[in-house]
mmCIF file of C-alpha atoms in Angstrom:
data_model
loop_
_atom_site.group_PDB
_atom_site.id
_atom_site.type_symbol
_atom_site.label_atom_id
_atom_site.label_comp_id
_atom_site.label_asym_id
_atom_site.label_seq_id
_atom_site.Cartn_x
_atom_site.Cartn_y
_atom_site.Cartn_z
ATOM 1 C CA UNK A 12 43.191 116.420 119.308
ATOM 2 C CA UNK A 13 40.145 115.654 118.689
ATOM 3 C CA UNK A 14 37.781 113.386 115.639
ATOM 4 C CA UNK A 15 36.318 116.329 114.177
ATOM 5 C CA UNK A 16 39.339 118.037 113.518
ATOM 6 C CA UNK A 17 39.522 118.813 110.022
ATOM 7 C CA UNK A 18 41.445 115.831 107.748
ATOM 8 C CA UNK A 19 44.886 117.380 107.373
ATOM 9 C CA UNK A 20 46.585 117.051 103.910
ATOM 10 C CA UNK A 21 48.926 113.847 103.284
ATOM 11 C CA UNK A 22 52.523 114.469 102.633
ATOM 12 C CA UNK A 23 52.720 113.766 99.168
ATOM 13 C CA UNK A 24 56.066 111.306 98.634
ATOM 14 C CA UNK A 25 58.252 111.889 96.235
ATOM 15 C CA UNK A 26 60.162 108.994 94.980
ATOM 16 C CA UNK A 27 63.601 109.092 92.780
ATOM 17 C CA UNK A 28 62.823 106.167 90.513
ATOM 18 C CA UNK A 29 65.819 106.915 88.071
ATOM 19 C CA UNK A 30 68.753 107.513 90.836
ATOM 20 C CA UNK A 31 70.072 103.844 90.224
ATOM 21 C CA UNK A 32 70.447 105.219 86.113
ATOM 22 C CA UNK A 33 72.468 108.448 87.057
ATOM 23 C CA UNK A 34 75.230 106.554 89.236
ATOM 24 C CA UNK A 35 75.645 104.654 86.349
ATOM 25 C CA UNK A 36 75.973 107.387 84.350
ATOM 26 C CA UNK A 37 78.232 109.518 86.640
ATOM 27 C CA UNK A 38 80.366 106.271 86.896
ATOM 28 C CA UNK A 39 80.552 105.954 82.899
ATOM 29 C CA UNK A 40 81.261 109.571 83.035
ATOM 30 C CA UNK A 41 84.068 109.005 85.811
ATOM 31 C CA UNK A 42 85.629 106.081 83.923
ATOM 32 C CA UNK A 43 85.591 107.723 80.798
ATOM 33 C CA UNK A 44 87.466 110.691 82.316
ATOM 34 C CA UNK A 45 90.166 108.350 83.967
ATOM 35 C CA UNK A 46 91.294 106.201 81.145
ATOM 36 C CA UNK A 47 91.983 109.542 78.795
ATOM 37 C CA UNK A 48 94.081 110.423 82.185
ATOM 38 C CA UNK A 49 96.249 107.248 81.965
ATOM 39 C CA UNK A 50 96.382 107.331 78.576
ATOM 40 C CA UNK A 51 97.853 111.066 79.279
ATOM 41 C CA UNK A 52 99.613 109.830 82.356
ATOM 42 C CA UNK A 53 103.555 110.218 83.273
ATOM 43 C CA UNK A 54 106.126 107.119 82.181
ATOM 44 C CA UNK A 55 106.550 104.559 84.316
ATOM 45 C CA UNK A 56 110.162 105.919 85.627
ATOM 46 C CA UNK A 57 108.440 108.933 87.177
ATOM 47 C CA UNK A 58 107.241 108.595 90.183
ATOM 48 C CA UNK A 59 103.599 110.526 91.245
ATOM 49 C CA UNK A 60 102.477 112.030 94.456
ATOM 50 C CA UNK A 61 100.299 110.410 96.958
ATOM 51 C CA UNK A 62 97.902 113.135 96.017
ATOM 52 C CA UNK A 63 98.170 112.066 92.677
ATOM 53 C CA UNK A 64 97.159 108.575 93.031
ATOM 54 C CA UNK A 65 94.589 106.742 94.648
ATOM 55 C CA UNK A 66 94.884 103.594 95.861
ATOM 56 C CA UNK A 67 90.256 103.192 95.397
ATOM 57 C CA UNK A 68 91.074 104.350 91.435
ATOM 58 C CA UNK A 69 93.418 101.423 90.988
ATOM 59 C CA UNK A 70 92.135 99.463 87.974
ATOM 60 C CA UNK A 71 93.914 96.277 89.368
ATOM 61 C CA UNK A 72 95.039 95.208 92.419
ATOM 62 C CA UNK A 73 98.451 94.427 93.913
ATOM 63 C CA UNK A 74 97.456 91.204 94.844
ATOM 64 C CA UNK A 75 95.154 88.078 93.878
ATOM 65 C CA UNK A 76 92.112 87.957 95.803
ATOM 66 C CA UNK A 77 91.392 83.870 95.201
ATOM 67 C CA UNK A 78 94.947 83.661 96.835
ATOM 68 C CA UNK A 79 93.883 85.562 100.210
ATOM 69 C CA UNK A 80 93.409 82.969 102.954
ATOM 70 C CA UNK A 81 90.134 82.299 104.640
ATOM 71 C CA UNK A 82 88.451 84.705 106.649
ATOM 72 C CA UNK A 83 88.404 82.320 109.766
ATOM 73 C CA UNK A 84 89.367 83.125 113.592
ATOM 74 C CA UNK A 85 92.371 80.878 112.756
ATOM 75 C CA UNK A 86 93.774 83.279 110.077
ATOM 76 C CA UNK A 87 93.415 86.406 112.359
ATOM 77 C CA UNK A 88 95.690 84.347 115.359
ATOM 78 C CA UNK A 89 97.935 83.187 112.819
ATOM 79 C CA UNK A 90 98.602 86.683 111.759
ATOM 80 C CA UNK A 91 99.175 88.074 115.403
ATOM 81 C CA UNK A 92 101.570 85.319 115.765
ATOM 82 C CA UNK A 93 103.488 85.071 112.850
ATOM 83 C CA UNK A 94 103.930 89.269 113.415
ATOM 84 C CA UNK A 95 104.816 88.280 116.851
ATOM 85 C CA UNK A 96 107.249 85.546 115.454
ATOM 86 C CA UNK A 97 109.015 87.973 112.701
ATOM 87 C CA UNK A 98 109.229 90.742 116.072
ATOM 88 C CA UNK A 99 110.921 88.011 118.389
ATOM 89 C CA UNK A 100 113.501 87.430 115.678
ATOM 90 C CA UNK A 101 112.522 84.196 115.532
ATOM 91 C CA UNK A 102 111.627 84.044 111.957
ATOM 92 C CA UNK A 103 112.995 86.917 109.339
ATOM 93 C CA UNK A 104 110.689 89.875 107.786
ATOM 94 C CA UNK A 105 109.168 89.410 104.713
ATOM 95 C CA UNK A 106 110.363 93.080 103.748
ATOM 96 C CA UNK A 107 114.164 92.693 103.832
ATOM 97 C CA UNK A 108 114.656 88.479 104.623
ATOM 98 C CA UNK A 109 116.535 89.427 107.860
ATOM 99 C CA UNK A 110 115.760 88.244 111.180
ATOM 100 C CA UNK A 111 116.133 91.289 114.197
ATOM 101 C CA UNK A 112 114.533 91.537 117.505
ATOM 102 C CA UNK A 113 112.295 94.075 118.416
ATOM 103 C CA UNK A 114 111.306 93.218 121.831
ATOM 104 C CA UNK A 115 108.265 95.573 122.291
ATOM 105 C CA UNK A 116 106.393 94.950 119.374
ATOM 106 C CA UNK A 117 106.521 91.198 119.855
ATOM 107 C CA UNK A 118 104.832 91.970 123.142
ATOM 108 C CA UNK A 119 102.486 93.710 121.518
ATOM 109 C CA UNK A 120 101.365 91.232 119.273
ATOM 110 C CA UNK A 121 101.642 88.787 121.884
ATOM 111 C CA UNK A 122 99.326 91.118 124.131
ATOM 112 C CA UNK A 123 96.821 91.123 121.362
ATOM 113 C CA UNK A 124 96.728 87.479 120.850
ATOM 114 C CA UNK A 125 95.691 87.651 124.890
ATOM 115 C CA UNK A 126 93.138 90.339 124.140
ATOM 116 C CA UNK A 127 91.486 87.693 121.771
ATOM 117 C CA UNK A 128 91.728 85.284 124.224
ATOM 118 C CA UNK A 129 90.446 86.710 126.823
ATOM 119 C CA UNK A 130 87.666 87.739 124.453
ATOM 120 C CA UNK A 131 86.589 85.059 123.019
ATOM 121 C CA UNK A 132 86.359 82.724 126.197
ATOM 122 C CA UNK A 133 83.878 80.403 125.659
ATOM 123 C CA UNK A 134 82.888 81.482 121.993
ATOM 124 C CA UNK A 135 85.891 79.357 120.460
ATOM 125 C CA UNK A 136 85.572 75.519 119.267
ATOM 126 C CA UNK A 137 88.205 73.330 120.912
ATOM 127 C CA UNK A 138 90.555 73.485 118.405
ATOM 128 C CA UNK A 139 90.469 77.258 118.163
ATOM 129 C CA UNK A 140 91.048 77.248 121.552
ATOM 130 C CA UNK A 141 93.768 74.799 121.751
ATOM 131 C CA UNK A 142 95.452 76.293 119.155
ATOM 132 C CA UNK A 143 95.187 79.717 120.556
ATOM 133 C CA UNK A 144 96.103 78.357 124.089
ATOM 134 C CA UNK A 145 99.631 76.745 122.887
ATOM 135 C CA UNK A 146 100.531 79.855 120.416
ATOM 136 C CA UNK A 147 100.169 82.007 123.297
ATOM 137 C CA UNK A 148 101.997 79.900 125.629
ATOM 138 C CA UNK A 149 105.292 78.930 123.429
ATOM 139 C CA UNK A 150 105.581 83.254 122.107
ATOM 140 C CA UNK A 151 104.874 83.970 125.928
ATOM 141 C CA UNK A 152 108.021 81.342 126.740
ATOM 142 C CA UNK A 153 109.980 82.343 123.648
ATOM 143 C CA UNK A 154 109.515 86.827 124.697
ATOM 144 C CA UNK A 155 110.289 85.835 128.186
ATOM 145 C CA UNK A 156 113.660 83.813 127.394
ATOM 146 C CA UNK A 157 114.773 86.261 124.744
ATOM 147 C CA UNK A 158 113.929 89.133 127.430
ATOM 148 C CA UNK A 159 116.368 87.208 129.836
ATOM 149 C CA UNK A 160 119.163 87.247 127.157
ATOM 150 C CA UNK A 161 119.138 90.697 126.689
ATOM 151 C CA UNK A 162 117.071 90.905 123.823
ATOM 152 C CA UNK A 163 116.418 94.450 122.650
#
């Protein structure tokens, strides 16, 4: 193309300015409609559907967020191994207070905690490392002495 081509017309832009307004009002709208629903909704003894409810329309949680643990690389391992620890038996589940082996799933948890370490190699602090190091090694010991027992 050339300089003397005629000046073509600008594309006009045509900005929403009032978007941020409706969401609000949609939301109002939304709200509105849900507490006339649980003011219509079923007792307590009855039980609803999945479909029913949702866990994102939940107007409180089942838990207190100012009690959830940091969201450090320390929590994550510690969550792989305690899992690991309730599947090795070694410490009882949280849902029923019983201990019970369940050989494979500790290994899984125990393979994931390698995942991160192999991962992570050189990205840790010393004491990340360290601590990831000797979880890995005593659920490692603890899976392969329970597998020699006859664990299931």
């Amino acid at each position: 193309m050339s300089d003397s081509d005629p000046k073509k017309p600008e594309l006009e832009i045509h900005s929403d300015e009032d978007w941020k307004s409706r969401v609000k009002a949609e939301d109002a709208r939304l709200d509105a409609e849900r507490n006339a629903t649980a003011s219509d909704a079923k007792p307590p003894t009855e039980k609803s559907s999945p479909a029913e409810s949702s866990p994102a329309r939940e107007e409180s949680p089942a838990y207190d967020a100012a009690q959830l643990p940091p969201a450090e690389f320390a929590t994550l391992m510690s969550m792989f191994s305690t899992q690991a620890m309730v599947a090795l038996g070694v410490i009882p589940s949280p849902v029923d207070g019983k201990a019970s082996q369940h050989l494979p799933l500790a290994k899984h948890f125990i393979d994931l905690l390698g995942v991160l370490d192999e991962k992570t190699k050189g990205n840790l602090s010393e004491l990340e490392s360290s601590m990831l190091g000797q979880s890995l090694h005593e659920l490692r010991m603890a899976y392969v002495e329970l597998s020699r027992q006859g664990g299931r």
